[in-house]
PDB file of C-alpha atoms in Angstrom:
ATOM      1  CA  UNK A   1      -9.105 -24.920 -27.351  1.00  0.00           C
ATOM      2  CA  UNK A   2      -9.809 -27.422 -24.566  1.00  0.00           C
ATOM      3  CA  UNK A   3     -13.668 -28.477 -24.026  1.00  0.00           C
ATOM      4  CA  UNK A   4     -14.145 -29.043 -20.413  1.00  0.00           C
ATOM      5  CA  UNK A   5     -17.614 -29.802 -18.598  1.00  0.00           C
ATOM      6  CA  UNK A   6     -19.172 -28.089 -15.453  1.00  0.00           C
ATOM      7  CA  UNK A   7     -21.865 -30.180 -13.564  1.00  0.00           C
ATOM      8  CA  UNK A   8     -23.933 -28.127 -11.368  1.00  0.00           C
ATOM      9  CA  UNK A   9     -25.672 -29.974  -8.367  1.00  0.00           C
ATOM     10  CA  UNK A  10     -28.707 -27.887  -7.034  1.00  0.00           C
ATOM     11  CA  UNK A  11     -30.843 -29.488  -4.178  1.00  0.00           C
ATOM     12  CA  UNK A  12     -33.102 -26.667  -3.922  1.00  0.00           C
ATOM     13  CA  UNK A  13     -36.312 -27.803  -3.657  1.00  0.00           C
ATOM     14  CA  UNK A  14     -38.275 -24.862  -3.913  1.00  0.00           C
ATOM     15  CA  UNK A  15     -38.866 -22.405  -7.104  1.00  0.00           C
ATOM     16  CA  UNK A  16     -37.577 -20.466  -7.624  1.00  0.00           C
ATOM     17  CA  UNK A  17     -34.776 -21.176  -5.342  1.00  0.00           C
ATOM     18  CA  UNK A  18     -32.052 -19.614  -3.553  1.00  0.00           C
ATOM     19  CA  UNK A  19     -29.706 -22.928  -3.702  1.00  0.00           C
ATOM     20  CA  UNK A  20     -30.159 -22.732  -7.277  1.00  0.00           C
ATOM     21  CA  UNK A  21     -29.294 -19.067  -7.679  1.00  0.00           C
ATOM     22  CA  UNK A  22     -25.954 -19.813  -5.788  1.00  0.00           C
ATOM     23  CA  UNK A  23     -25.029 -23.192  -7.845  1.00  0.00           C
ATOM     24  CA  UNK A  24     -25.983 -20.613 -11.313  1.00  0.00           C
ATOM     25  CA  UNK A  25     -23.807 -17.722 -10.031  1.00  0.00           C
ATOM     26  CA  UNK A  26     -21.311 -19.820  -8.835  1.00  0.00           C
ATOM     27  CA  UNK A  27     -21.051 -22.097 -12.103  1.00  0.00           C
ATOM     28  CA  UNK A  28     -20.547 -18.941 -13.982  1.00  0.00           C
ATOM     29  CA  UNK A  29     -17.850 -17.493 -12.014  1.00  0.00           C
ATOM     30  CA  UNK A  30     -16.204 -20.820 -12.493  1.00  0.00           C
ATOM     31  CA  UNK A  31     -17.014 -20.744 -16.530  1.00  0.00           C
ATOM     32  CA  UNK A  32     -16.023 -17.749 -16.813  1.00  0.00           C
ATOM     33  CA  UNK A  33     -12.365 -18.070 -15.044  1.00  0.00           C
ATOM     34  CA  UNK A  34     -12.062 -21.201 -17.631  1.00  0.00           C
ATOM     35  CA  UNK A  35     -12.800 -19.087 -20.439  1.00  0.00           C
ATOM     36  CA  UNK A  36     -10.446 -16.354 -19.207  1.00  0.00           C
ATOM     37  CA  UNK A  37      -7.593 -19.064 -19.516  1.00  0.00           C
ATOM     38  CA  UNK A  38      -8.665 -20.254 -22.638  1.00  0.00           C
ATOM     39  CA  UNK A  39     -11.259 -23.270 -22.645  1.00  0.00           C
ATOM     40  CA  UNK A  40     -14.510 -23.941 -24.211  1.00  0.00           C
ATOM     41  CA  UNK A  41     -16.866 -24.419 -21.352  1.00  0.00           C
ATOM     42  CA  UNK A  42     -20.504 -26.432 -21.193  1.00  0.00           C
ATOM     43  CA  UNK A  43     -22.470 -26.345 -17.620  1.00  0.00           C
ATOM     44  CA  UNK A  44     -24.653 -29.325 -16.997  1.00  0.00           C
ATOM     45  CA  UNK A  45     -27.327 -28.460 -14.109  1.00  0.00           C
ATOM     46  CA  UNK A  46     -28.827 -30.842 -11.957  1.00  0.00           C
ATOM     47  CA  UNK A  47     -31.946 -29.975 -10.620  1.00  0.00           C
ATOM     48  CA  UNK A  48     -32.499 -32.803  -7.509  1.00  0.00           C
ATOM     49  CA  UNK A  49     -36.226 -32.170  -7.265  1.00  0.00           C
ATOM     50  CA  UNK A  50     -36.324 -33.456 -10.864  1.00  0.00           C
ATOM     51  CA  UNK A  51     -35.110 -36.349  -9.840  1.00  0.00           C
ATOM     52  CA  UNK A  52     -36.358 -36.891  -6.420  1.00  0.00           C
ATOM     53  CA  UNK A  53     -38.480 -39.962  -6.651  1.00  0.00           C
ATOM     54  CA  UNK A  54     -36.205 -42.104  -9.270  1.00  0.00           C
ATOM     55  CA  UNK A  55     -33.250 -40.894  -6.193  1.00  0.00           C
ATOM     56  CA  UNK A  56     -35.246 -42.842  -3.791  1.00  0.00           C
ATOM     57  CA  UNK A  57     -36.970 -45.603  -6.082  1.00  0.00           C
ATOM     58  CA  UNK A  58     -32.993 -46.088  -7.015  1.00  0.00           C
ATOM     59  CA  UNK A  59     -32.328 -46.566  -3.190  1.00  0.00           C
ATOM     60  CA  UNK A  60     -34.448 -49.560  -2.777  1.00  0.00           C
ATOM     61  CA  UNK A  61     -33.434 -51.225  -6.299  1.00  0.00           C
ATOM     62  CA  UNK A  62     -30.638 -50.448  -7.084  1.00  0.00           C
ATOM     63  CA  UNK A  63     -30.872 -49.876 -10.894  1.00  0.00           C
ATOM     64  CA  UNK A  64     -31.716 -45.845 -12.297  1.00  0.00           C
ATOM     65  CA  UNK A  65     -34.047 -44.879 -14.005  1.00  0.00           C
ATOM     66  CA  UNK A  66     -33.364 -43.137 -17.936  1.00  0.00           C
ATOM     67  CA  UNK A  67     -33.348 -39.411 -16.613  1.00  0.00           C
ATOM     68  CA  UNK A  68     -31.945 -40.538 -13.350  1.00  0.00           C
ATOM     69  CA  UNK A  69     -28.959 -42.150 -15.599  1.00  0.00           C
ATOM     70  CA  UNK A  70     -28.366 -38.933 -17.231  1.00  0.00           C
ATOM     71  CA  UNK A  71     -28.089 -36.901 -14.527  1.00  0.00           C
ATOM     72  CA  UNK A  72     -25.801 -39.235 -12.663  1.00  0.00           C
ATOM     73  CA  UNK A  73     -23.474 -39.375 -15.897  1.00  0.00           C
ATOM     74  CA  UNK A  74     -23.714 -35.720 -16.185  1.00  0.00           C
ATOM     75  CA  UNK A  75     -22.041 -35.316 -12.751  1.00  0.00           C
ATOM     76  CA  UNK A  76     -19.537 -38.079 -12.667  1.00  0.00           C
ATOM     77  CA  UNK A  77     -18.532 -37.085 -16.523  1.00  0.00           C
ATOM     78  CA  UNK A  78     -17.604 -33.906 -15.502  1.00  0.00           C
ATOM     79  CA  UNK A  79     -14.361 -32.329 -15.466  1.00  0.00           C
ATOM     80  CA  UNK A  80     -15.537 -30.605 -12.366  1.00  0.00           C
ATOM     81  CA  UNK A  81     -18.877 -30.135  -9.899  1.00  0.00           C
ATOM     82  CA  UNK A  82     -20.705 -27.250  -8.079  1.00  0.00           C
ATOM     83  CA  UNK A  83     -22.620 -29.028  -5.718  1.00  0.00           C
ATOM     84  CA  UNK A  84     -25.150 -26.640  -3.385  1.00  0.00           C
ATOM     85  CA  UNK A  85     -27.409 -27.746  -0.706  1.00  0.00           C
ATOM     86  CA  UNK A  86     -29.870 -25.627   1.560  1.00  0.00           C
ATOM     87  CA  UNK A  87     -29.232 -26.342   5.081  1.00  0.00           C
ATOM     88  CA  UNK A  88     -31.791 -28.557   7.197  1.00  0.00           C
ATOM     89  CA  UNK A  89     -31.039 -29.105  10.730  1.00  0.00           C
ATOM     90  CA  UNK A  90     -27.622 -28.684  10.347  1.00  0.00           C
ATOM     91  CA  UNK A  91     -26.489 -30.611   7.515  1.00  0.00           C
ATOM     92  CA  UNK A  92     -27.085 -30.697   4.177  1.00  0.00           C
ATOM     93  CA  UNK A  93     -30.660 -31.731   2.760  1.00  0.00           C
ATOM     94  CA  UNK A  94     -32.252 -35.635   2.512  1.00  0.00           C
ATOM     95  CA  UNK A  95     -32.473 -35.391  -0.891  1.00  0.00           C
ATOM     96  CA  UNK A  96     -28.758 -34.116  -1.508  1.00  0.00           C
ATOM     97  CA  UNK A  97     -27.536 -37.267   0.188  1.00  0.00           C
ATOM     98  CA  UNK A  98     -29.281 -39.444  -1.008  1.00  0.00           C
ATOM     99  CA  UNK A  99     -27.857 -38.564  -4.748  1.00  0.00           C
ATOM    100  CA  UNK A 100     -24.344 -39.010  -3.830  1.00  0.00           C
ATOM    101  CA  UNK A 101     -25.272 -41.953  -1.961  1.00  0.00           C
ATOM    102  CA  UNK A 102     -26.035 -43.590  -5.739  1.00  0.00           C
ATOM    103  CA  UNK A 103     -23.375 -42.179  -7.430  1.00  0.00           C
ATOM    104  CA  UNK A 104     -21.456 -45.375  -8.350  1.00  0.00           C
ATOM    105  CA  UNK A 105     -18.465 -46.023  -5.531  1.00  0.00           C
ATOM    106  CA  UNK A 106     -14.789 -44.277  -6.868  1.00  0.00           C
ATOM    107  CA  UNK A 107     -16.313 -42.136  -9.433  1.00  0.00           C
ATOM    108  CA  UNK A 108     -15.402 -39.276  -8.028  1.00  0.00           C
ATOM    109  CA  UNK A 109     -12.248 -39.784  -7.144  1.00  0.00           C
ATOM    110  CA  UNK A 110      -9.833 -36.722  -7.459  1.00  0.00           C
ATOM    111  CA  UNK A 111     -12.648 -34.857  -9.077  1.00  0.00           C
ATOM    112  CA  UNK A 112     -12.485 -31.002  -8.430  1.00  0.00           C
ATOM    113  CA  UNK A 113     -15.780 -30.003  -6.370  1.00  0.00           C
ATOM    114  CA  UNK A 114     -16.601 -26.410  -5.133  1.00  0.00           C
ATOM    115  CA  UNK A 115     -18.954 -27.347  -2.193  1.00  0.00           C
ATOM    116  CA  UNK A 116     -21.713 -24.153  -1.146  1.00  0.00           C
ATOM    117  CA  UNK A 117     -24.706 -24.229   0.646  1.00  0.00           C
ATOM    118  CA  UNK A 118     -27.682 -21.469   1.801  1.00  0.00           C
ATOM    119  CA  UNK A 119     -29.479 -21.568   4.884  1.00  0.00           C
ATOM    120  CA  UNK A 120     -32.134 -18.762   6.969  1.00  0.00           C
ATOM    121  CA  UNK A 121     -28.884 -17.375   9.151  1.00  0.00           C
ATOM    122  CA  UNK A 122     -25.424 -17.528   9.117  1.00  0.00           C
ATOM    123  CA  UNK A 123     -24.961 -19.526  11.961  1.00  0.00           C
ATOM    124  CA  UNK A 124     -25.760 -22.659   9.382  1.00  0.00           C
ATOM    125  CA  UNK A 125     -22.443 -21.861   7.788  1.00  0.00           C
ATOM    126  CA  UNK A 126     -20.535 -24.660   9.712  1.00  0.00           C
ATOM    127  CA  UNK A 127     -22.229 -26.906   8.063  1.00  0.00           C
ATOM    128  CA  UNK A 128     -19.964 -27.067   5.297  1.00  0.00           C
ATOM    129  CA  UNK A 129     -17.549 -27.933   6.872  1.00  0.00           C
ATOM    130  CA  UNK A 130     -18.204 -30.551   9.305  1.00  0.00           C
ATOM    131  CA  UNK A 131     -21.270 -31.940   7.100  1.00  0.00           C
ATOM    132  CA  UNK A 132     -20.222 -31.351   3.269  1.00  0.00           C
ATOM    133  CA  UNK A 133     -16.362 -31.294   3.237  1.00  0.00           C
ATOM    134  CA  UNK A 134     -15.979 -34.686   5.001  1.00  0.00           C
ATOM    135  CA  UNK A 135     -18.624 -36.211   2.862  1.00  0.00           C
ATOM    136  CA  UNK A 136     -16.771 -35.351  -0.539  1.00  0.00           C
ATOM    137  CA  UNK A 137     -13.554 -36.084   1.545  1.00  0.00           C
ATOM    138  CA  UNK A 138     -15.114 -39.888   1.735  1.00  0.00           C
ATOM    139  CA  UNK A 139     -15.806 -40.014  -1.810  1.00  0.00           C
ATOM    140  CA  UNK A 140     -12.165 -39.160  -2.081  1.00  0.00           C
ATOM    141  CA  UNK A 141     -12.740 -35.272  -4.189  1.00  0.00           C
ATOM    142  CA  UNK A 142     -10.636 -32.840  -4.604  1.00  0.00           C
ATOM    143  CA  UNK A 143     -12.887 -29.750  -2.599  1.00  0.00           C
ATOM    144  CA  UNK A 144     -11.602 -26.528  -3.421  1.00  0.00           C
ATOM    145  CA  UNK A 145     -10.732 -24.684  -0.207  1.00  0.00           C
ATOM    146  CA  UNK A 146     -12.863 -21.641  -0.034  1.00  0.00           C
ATOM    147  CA  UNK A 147     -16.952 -22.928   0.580  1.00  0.00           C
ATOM    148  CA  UNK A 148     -19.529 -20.525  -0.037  1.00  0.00           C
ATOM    149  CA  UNK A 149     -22.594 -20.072   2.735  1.00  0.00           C
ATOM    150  CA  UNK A 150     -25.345 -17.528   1.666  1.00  0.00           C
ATOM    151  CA  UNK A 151     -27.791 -16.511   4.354  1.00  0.00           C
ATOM    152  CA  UNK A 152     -31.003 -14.343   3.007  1.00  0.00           C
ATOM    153  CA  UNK A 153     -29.460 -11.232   4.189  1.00  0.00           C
ATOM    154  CA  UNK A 154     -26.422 -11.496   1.635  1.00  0.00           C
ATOM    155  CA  UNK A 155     -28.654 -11.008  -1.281  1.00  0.00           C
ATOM    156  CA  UNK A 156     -29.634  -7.694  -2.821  1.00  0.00           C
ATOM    157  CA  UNK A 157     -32.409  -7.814  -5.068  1.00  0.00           C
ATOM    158  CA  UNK A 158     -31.289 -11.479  -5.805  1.00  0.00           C
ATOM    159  CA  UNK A 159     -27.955 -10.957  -6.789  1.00  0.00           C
ATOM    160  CA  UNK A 160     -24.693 -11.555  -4.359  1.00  0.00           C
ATOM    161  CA  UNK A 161     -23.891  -8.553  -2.383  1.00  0.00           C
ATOM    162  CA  UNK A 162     -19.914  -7.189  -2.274  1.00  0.00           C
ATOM    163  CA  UNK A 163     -18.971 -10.121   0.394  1.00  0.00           C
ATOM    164  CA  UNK A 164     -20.897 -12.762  -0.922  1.00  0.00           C
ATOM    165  CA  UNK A 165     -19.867 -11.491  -4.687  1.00  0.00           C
ATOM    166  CA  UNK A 166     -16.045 -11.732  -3.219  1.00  0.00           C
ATOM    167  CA  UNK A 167     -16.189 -15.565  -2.319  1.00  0.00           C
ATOM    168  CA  UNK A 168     -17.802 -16.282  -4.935  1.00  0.00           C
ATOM    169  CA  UNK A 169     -15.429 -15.321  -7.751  1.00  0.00           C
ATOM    170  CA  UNK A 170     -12.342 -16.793  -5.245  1.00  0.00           C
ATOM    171  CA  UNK A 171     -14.260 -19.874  -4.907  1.00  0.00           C
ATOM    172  CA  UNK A 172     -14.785 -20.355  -9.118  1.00  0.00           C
ATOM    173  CA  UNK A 173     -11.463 -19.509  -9.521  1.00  0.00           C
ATOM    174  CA  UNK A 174     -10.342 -21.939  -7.038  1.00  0.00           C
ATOM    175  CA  UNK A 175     -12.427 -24.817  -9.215  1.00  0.00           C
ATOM    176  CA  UNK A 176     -11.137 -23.776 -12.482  1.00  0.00           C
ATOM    177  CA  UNK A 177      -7.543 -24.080 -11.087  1.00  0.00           C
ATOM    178  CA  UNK A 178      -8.105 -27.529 -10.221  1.00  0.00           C
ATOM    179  CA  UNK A 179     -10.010 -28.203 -13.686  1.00  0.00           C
ATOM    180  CA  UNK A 180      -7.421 -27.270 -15.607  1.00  0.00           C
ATOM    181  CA  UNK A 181      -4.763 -28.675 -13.577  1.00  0.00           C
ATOM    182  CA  UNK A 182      -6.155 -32.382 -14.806  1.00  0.00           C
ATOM    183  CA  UNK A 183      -6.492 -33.781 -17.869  1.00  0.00           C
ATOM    184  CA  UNK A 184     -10.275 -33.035 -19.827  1.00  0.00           C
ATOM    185  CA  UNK A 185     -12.610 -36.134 -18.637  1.00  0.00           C
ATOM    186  CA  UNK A 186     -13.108 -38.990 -20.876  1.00  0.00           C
ATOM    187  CA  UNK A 187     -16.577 -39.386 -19.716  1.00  0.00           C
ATOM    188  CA  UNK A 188     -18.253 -41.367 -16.744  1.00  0.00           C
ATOM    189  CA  UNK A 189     -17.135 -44.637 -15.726  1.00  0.00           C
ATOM    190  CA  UNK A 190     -18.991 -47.685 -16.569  1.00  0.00           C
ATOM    191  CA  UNK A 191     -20.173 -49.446 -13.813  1.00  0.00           C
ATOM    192  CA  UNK A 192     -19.796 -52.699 -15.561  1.00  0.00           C
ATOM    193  CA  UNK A 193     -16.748 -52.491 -17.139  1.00  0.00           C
ATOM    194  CA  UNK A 194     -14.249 -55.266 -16.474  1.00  0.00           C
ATOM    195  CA  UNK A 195     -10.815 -53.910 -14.979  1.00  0.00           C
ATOM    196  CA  UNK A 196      -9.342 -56.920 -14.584  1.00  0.00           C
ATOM    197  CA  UNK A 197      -9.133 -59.426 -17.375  1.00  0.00           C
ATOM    198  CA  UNK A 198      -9.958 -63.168 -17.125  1.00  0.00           C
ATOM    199  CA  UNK A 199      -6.601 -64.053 -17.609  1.00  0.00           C
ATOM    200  CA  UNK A 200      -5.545 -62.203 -14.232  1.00  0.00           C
ATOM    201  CA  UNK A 201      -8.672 -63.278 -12.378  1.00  0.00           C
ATOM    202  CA  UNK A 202      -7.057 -66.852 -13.083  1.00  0.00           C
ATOM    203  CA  UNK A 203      -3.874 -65.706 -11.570  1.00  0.00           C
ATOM    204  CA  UNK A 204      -2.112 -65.109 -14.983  1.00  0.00           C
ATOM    205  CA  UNK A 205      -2.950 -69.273 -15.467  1.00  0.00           C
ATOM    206  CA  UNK A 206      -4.217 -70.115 -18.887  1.00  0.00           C
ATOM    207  CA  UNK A 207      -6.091 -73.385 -19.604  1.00  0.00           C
TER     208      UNK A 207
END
């Protein structure tokens, strides 16, 4: 049986929280589909709030903190991410920036990423894809094609009505497609670690 790893990217920043209600149910439809096929499956959650002052203090110096550290290895260690923003102005939030802007450059490159937001009407939906999609598109991920937008109305007694419920389960099976099309994730890079060996940063000259 093949372990992979789920991180789960929640910039809600109230509690409870809607954004983190839609990064849970969509992490499980996404578990679930991997489990279907045959994998052992462990969800890492990111809670942003957590994390909001090391985010910025991390901004201006360039160095995590411990629990900052963790939570940036949790996501670029993964085999895949659910990463879920409420919608501010049209875009995604400050705070759900901001973290990807110190995940370490490359580390997510051809990483599987199921991209949903929530928002007070539906019109915010576009935001995914002229605000979210590109960004992830930068970072060079893999984003699964179906994004999920809930708006308040799509909830019933807080779970996913039949629409919402519908794009949901396409979406996770759209991320655990991609999961297990790779091979399981040795872990997240080093930052430090040499790629290049002296000998080449010579030009192959020795002595």
């Amino acid at each position: 049986m093949t372990r992979r790893t789920l991180a789960v990217v929640s910039a809600g920043l109230s509690q409870p929280s809607s954004t983190r209600l839609l990064a849970d149910q969509l992490a499980a439809a996404a578990r679930d589909e991997l489990v279907r096929r045959g994998h052992e499956v462990e969800l890492r959650t990111v809670e942003l709030r957590d994390h909001a002052h090391d985010v910025v203090n991390n901004m201006l110096t360039g160095f995590p903190s411990a629990a900052l550290r963790e939570a940036l290895d949790a996501v670029t260690g993964a085999d895949g991410i659910v990463a879920v923003t409420p919608i501010f102005n049209a875009s995604y939030n400050g705070l759900f920036k901001s973290f990807f802007d110190v995940v370490e450059s490359g580390s997510l490159v051809d990483r599987p990423v199921l991209i949903a937001a929530t928002g007070g009407t539906a019109r915010h939906s576009l935001a995914l894809e002229h605000a979210l999609r590109p960004m992830f598109g930068y970072l060079r991920a893999v984003v699964v094609p179906t994004a999920v937008f809930a708006a308040p109305e799509d909830w019933s007694g807080g779970t996913a009505d039949g629409a919402l419920r519908g794009r949901i389960l396409r979406a996770g099976a759209e991320l655990a497609d991609q999961v297990e099309r790779r091979p399981p994730s040795t872990g997240p890079v080093d930052p430090f670690a040499l790629t290049t060996d002296f000998a080449q940063l010579l030009g192959g000259r020795e002595g």
